[in-house]
Coordinates of C-alpha atoms and ligand atoms in Angstrom, one line a residue:
Chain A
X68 CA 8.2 -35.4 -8.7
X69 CA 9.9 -32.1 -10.0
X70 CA 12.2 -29.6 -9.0
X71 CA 10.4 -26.5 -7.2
X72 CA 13.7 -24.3 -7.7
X73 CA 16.2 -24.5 -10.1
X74 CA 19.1 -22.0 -9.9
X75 CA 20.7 -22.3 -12.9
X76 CA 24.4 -20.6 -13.7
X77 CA 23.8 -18.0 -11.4
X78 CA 26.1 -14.7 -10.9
X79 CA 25.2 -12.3 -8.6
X80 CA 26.9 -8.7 -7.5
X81 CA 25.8 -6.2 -5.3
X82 CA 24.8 -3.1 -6.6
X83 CA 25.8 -0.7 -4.0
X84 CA 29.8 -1.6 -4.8
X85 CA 29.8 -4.0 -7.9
X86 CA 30.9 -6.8 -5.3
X87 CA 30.8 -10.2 -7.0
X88 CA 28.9 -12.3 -4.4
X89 CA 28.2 -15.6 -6.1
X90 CA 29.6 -17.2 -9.2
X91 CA 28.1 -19.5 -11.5
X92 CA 26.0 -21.3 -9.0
X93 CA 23.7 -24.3 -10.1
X94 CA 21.8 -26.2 -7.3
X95 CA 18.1 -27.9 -7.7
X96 CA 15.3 -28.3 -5.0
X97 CA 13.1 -30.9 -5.7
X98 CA 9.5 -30.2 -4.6
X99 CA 8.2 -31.4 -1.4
X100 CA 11.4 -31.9 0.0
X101 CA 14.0 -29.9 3.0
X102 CA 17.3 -28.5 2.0
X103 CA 19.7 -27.4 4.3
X104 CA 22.2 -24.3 3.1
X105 CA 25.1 -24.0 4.5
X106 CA 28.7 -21.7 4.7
X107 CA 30.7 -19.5 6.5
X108 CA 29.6 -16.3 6.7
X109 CA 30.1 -13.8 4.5
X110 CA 29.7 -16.4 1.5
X111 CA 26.8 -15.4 0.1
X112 CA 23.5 -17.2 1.5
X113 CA 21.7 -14.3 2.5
X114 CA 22.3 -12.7 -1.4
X115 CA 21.3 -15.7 -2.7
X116 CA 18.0 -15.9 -0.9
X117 CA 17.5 -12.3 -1.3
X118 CA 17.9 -12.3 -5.2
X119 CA 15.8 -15.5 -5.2
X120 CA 12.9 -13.5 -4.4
X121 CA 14.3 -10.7 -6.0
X122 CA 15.6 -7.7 -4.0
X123 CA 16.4 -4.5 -5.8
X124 CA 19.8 -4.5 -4.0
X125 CA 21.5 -7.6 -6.2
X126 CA 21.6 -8.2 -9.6
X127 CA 21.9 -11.0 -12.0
X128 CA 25.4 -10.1 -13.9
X129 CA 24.9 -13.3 -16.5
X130 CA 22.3 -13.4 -19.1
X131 CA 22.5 -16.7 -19.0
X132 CA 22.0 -17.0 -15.1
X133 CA 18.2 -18.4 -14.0
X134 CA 16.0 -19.0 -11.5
X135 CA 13.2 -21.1 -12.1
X136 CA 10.3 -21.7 -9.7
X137 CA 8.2 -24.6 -11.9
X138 CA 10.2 -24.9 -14.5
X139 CA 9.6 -21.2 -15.3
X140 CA 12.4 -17.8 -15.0
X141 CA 10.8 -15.7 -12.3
X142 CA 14.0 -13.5 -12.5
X143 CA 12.2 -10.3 -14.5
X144 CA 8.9 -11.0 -12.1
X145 CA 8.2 -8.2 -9.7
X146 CA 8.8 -8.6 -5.8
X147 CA 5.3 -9.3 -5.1
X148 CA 4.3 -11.4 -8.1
X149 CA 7.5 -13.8 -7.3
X150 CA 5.5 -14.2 -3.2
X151 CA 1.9 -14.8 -4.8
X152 CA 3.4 -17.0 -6.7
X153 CA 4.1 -18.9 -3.3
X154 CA 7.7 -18.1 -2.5
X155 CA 8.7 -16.9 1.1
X156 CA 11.6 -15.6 1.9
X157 CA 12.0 -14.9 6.0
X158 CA 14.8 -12.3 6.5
X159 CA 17.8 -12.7 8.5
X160 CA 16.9 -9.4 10.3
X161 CA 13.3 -8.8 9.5
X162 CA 12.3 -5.0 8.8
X163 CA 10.6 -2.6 11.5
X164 CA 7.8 -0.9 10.3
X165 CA 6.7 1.6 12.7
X166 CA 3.0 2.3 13.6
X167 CA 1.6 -1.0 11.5
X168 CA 0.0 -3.3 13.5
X169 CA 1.1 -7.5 13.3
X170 CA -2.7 -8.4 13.5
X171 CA -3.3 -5.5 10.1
X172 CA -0.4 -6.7 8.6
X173 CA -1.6 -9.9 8.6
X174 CA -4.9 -9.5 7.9
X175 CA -4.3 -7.6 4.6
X176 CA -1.2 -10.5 3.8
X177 CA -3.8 -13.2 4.3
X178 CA -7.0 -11.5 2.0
X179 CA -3.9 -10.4 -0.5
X180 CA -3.3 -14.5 -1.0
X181 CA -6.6 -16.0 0.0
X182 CA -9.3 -13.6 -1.7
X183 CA -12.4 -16.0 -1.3
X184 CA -11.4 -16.4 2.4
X185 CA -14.0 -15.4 5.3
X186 CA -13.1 -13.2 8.2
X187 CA -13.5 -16.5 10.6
X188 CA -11.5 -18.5 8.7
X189 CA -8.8 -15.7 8.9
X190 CA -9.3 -15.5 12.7
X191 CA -9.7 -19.3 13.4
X192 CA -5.9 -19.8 11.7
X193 CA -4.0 -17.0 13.6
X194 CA -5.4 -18.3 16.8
X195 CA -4.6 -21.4 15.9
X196 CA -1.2 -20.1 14.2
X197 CA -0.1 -18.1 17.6
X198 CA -0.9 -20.9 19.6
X199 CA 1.6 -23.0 17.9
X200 CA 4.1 -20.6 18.0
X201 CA 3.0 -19.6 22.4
X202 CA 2.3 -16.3 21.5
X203 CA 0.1 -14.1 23.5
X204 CA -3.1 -12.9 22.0
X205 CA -1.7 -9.4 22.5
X206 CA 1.3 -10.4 20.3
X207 CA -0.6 -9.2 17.3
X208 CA -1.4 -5.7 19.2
X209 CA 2.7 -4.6 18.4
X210 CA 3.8 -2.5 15.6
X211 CA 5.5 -4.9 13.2
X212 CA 8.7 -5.9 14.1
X213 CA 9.0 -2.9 15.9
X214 CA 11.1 -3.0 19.5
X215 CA 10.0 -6.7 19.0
X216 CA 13.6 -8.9 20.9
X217 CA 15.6 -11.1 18.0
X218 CA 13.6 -14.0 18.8
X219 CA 10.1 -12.8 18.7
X220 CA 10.8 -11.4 15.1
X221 CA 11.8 -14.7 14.0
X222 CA 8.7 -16.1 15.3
X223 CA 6.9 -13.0 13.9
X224 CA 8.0 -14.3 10.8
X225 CA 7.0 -17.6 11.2
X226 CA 3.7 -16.6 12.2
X227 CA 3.5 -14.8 8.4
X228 CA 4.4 -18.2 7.1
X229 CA 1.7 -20.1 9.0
X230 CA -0.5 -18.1 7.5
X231 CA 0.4 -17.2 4.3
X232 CA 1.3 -20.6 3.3
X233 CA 3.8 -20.7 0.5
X234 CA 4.4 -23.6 -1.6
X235 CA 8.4 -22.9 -0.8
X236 CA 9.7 -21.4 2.2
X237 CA 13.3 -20.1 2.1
X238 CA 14.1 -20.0 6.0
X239 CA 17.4 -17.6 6.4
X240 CA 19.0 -18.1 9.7
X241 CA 15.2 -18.6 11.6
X242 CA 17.4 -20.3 14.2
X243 CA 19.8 -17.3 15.2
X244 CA 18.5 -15.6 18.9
X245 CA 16.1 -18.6 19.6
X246 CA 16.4 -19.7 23.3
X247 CA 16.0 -23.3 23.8
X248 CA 12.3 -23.3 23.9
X249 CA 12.0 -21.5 20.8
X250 CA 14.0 -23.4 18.8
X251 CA 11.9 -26.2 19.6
X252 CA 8.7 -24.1 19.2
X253 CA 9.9 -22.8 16.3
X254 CA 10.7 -26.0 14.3
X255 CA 7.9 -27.5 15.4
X256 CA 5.9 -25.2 13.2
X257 CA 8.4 -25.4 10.2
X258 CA 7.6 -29.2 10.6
X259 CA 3.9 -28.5 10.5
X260 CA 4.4 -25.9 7.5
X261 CA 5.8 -28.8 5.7
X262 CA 3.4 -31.1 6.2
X263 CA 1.2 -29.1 4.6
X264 CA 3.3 -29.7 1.4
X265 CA 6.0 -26.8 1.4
X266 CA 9.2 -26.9 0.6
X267 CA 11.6 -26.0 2.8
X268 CA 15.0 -24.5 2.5
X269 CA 16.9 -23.8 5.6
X270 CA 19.5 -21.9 5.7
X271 CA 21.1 -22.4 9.2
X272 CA 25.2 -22.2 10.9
X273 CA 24.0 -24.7 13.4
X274 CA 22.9 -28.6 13.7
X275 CA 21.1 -27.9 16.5
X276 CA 18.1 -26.8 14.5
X277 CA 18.4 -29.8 11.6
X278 CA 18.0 -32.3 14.8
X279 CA 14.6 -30.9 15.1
X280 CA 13.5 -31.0 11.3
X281 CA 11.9 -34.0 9.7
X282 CA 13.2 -35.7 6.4
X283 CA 16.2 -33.0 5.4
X284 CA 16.9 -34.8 2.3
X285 CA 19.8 -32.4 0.8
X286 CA 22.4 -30.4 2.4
X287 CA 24.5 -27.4 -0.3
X288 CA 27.6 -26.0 1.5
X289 CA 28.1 -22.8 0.0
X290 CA 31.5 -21.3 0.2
X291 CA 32.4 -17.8 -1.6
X292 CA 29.3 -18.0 -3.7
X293 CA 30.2 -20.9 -5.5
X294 CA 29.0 -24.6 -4.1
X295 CA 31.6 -26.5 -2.9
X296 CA 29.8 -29.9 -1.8
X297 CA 26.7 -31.5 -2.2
X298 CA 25.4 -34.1 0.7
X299 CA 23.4 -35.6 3.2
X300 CA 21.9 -35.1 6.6
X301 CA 25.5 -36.7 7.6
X302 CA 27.2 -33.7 5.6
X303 CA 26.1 -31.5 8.7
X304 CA 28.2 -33.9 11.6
X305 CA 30.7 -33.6 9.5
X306 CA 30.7 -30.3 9.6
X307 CA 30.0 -30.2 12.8
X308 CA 33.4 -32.5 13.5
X309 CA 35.5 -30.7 11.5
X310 CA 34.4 -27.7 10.0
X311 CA 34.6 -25.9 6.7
X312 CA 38.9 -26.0 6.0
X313 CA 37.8 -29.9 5.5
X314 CA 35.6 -29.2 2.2
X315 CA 38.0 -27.4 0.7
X316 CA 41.0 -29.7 0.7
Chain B
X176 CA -11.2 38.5 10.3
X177 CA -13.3 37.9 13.6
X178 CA -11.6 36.1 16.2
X179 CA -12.8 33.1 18.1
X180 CA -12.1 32.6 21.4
X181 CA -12.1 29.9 23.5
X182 CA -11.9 30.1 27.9
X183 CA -11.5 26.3 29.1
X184 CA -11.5 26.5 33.0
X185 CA -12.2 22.8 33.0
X186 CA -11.6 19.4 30.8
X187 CA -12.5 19.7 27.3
X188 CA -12.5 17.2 24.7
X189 CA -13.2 18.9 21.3
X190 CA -12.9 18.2 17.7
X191 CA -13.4 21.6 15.8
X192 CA -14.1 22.3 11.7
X193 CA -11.7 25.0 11.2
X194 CA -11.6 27.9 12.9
X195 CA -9.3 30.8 10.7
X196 CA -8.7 32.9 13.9
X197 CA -8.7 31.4 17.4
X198 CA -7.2 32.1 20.9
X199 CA -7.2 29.2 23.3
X200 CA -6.8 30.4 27.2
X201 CA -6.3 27.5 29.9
X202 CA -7.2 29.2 32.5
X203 CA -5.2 29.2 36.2
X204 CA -5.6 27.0 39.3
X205 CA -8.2 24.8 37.2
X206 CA -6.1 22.1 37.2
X207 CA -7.8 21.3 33.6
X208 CA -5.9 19.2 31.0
X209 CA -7.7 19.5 27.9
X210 CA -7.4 17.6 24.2
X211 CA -8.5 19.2 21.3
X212 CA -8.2 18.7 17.6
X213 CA -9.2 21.0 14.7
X214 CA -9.1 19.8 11.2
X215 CA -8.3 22.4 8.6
X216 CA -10.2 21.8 5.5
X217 CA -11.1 24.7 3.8
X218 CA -9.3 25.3 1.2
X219 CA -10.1 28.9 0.4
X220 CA -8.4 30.5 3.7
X221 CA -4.9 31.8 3.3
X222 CA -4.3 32.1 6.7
X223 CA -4.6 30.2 10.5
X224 CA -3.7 31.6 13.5
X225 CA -3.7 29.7 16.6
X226 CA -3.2 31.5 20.0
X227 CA -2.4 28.8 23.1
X228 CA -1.9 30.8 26.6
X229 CA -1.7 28.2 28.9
X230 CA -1.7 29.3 33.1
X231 CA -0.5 27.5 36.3
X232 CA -0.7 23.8 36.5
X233 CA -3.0 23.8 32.9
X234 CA -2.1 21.3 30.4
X235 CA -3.5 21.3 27.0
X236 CA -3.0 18.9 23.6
X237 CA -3.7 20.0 20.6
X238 CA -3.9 18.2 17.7
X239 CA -3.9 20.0 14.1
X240 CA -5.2 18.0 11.0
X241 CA -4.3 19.6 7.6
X242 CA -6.3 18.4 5.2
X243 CA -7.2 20.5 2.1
X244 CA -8.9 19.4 -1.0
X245 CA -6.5 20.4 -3.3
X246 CA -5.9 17.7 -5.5
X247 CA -5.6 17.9 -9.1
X248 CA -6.5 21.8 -8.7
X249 CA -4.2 24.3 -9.6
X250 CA -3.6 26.4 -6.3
X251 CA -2.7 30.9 -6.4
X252 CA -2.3 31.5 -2.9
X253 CA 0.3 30.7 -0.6
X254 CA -1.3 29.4 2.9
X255 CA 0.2 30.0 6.2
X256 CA -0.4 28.2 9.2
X257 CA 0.6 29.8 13.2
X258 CA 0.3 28.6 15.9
X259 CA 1.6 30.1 19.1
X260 CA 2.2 28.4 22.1
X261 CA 2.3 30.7 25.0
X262 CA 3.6 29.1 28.3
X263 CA 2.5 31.4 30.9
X264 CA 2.8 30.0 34.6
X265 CA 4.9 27.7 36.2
X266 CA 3.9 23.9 35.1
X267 CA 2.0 24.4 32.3
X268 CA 2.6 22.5 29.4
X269 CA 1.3 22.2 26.1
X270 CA 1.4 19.8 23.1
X271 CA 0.7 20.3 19.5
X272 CA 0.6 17.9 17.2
X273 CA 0.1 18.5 13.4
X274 CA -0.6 16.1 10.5
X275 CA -0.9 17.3 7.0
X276 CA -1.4 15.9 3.4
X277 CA -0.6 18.6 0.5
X278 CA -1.5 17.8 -3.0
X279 CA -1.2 19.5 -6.4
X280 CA 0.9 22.2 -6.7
X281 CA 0.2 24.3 -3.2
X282 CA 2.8 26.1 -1.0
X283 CA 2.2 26.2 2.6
X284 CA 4.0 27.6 5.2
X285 CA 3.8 26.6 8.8
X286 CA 5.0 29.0 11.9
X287 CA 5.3 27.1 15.2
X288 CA 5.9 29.4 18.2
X289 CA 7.2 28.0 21.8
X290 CA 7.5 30.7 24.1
X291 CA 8.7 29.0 28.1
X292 CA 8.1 32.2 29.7
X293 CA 7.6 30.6 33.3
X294 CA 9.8 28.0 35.3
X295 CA 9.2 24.2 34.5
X296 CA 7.0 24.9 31.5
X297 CA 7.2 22.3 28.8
X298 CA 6.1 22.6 25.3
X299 CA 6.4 20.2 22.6
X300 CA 5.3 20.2 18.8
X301 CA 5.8 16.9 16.4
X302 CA 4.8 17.4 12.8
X303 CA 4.6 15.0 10.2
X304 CA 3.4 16.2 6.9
X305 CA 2.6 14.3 3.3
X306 CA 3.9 15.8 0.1
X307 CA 1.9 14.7 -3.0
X308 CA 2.4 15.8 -6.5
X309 CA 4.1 19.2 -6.6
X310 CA 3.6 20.7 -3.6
X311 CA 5.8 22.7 -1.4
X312 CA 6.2 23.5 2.9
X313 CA 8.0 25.5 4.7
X314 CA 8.0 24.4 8.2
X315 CA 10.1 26.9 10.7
X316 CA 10.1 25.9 15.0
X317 CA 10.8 28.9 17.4
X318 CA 11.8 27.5 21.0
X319 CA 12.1 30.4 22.9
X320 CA 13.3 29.9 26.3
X321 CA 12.8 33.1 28.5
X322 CA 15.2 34.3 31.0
X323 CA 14.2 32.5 34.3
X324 CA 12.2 29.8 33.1
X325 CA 14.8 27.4 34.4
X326 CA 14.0 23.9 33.7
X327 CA 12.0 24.0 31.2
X328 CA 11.9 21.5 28.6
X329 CA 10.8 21.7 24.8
X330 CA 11.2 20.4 21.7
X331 CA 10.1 20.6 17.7
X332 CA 10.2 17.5 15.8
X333 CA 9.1 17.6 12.5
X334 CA 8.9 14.9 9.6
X335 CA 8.4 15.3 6.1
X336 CA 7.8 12.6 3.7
X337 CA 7.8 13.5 -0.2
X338 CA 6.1 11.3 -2.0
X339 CA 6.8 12.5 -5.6
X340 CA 9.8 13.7 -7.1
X341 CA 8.6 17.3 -7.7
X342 CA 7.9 18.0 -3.9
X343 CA 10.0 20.6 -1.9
X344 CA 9.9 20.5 2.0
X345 CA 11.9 22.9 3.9
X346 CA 12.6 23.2 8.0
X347 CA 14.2 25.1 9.9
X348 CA 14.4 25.2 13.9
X349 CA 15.8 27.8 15.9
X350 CA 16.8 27.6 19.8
X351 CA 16.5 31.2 21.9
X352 CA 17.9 30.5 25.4
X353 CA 17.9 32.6 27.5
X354 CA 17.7 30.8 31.2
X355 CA 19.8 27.7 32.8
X356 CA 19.4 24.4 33.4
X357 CA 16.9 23.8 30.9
X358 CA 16.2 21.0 28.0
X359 CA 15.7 22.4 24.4
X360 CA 16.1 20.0 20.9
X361 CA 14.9 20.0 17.6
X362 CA 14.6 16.9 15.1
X363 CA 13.3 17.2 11.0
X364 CA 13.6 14.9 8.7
X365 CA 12.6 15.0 4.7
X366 CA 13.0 12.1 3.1
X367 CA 11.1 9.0 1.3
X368 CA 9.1 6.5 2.5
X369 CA 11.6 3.8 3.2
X370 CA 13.2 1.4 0.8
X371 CA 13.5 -1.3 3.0
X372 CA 10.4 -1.5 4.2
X373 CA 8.6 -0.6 1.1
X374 CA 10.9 -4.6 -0.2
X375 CA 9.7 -6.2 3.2
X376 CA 6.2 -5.5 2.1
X377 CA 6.3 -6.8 -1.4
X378 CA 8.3 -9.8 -0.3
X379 CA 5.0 -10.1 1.5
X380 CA 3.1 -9.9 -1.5
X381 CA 1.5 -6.3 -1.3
X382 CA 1.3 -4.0 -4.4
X383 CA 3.3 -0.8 -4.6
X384 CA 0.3 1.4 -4.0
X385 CA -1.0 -0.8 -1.1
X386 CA 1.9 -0.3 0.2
X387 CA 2.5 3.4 -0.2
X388 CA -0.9 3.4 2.1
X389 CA 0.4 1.4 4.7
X390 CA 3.3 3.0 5.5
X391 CA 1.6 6.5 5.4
X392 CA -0.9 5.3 7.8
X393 CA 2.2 3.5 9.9
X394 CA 3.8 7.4 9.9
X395 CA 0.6 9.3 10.8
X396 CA -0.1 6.6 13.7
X397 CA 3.3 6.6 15.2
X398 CA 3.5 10.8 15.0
X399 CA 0.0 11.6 15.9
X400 CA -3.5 9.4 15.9
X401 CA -1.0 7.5 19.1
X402 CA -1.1 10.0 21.0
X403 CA -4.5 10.9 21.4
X404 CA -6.4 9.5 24.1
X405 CA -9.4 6.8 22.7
X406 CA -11.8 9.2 23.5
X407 CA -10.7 11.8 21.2
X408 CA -9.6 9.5 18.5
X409 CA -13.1 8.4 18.8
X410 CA -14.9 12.0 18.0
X411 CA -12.0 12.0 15.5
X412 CA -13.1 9.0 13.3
X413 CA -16.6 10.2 13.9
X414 CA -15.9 13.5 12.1
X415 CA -13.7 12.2 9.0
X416 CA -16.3 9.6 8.3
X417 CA -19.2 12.3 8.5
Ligands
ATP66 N1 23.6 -5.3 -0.3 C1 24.9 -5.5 -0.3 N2 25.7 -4.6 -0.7 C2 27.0 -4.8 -0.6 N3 27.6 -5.9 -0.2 C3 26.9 -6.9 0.2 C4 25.4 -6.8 0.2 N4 24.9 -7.9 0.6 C5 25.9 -8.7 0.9 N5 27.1 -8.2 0.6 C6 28.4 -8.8 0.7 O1 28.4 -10.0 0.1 C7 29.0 -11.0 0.9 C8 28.1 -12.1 1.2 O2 27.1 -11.6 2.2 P1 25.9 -12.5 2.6 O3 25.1 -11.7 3.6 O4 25.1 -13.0 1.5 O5 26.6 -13.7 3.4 P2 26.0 -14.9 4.3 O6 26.5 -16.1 3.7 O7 24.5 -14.8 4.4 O8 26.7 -14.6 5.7 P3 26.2 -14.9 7.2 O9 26.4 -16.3 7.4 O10 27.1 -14.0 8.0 O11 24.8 -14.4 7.3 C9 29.6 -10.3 2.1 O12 30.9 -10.0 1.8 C10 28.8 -9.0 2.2 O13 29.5 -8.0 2.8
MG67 MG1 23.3 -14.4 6.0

């Protein structure tokens, strides 16, 4: 099997203050597979996940800098056409939008992707979606996002996932503001999302939540946009044990 | 220029066409608490006057839906919307609400009038208004607090979104107090829809203009359709589907 992502020499800046975020960066996600991102803060996940599906706020600085989703440069593809195509990026601190319903939202998400879809079928896979996820029914009743406590906008987003069902999910910090129960609850439907045949790409400070994912097959540290080592599940104890001054020496 | 009036000793619920001219009068010791809603959508009247006079213990919401048929006509006349809200008696309190879309190149101007005349009167206006192509507004909020009408509470809030570069939205809120102990503010802002949320939505997989909808209809829920109780917004959906 292939490569789903390929990020190929990539140098990214911000274009707010010209800040060079990442340099030259080169990592490969083969398809089907978990990858685990991560680096102390401040070192450029967020960017890089952001300019993957292409927020207006970064910019490629290097002509020669790609990103490939199947082999093919998605970088001058609009925002939406980059999701059709099946990416999802979940957001570190997912957007409010005032007077929009979850369950609208949702509906017009899932008919955007799934044209020849029914109504039942729609309905059938958000019960079935917020049940995973113990949501009330009502959940769906809130504005999006909107006065919604960290945790229930992570699972808001998951719930998009569930139903939107990308063929790669970039997860950016889905852990931080879980309680214990939602951590579980919450991996428990990335697991099911990738049984399904996505890809996943966590990008996560903590262990905790790679205890609870099945088959994480590469771990990337990032460390001041540039990738400074390239491992195993047993990359994140050591980690763990001894933190990110260890990489570097 | 006749004017309509309307004497509401009891509940109403109401959803007018239009009216150019109209005095609304709550009348006292009804204890009524009325909702009503005109929609202004004839284009050819240059001018609206509301007159609110609300008595003792009355409580009245009023919601005001601008909606001309302007678009892609080339518009002479300036149009200017009133409305007065006339707090009479102790207690009573009055909301207006007012929702507009303006398209092509028509200038509107919009007079809101607070007058707490009477102790522990409360009035309140929220605006949120749609700017399409070249048109222009002029919103300006009165809160006049009267000497004596301690403890009275009001505010003007008003929102203006431009959605085209050549729009022009003006506001300007002015506080007259004149009594103590009492709670006045006023709110506007003009701006864009918003960046971020227009990125959340395409990360999503929505098209610009799908987009541009949702949010609009996100705005107008949050400022004004919320509000209403179900029953109005009921008659409401009747009327803009008829
Ligand atoms: N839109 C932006 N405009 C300006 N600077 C930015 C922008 N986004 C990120 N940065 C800067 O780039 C650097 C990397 O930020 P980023 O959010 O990508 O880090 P991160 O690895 O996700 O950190 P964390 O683990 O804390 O989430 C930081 O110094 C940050 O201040
Ligand atoms: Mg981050």
């Amino acid at each position: 099997m292939g490569y789903i992502l390929e990020i190929k020499n990539l140098s990214v800046e911000a274009n707010e203050n010209h800040l060079k975020i990442i340099h030259n960066l080169s990592i490969k996600f083969p398809e089907e597979s978990v990858s685990v991102i991560m680096g102390p803060n401040g070192s450029g996940k967020s960017s890089l996940c952001q300019t993957i599906i292409g927020n207006p706020e970064y910019s490629i600085t290097d002509d020669l800098g790609d990103i490939l989703f199947f082999n093919e440069s998605i970088k001058s593809l609009k925002v939406n056409e980059r999701a059709l195509k099946g990416i999802f990026v979940s957001f570190q601190n997912p957007v409010e939008v005032a007077g929009v319903s979850i369950a609208s939202f949702l509906r017009q998400s899932y008919f955007n992707k799934f044209k020849d879809k029914k109504f039942n079928d729609f309905k059938e896979e958000l019960l079935k979606s917020l049940e995973l996820l113990k949501l009330d029914n009502d959940f769906i009743t809130k504005s999006l996002n909107e006065n919604l406590s960290g945790g229930e906008k992570k699972k808001s987003e998951i719930l998009q996932l569930l139903l939107l069902k990308p063929k790669l999910a970039i997860l950016d910090e889905i852990d931080s503001g879980l309680d214990i129960d939602a951590l579980r609850i919450v991996s428990n439907a990335i697991n099911t999302v990738k049984n399904q045949g996505t890809t996943i790409i966590l990008v996560t400070h903590y262990k905790r939540l790679t205890e609870y994912i099945d088959d994480i097959q590469n771990v990337f540290v990032i460390m001041d946009g540039e990738l400074k080592k390239t491992g195993d599940k047993k990359l994140i104890e050591e980690l763990e044990k001894n933190g990110y001054k260890a990489i570097n020496s | 220029m006749g004017i309509k009036r309307l004497i509401l000793d009891r509940n109403n619920l109401k959803v007018f066409k239009f009216e150019e001219n109209i005095d609304i009068s709550l009348k006292d010791n009804s204890n009524c608490s009325s909702e009503l809603m005109f929609i202004l959508s004839n284009e050819n009247i240059k001018e609206t006057n509301i007159h609110i006079k609300l008595e003792h213990e009355t409580n009245l919401r009023l919601f005001v839906l601008v909606t001309y048929n302007t678009k892609g006509r080339s518009i002479k006349d300036k149009k200017n919307i009133n409305i007065t809200l006339n707090l009479l008696h102790e207690n009573a309190r009055g909301e207006v609400f007012l929702a507009g879309k303006y398209h092509s190149n028509s200038d509107t101007d919009i007079n809101i009038v607070i007058n707490n005349r009477k102790k522990n009167t409360k009035g309140y206006y929220r605006g949120i208004n749609f700017l399409y192509d070249s048109s222009h507004i002029f919103t300006k909020g009165l809160i006049n607090i009267f000497q004596f009408a301690n403890k009275s509470d009001s505010y003007f809030k008003d929102n203006n979104v431009l959605l085209s570069p050549k729009t022009i939205a003006k506001t300007s809120p002015i506080l007259e107090i004149k009594a103590d102990d009492v709670k006045a503010s006023h709110g506007a802002t003009i701006g864009m829809l918003d960046e971020s949320q227009i990125f959340y939505l395409e990360s999503r997989g929505f098209e610009r203009k799908d987009i541009n909808d949702i949010l609009i209809d996100g705005l107008l829920k949050k400022n004004f359709t919320e509000y209403m109780s179900d029953e109005l917004y009921n008659l409401f959906k009747d009327n803009i589907s008829n």
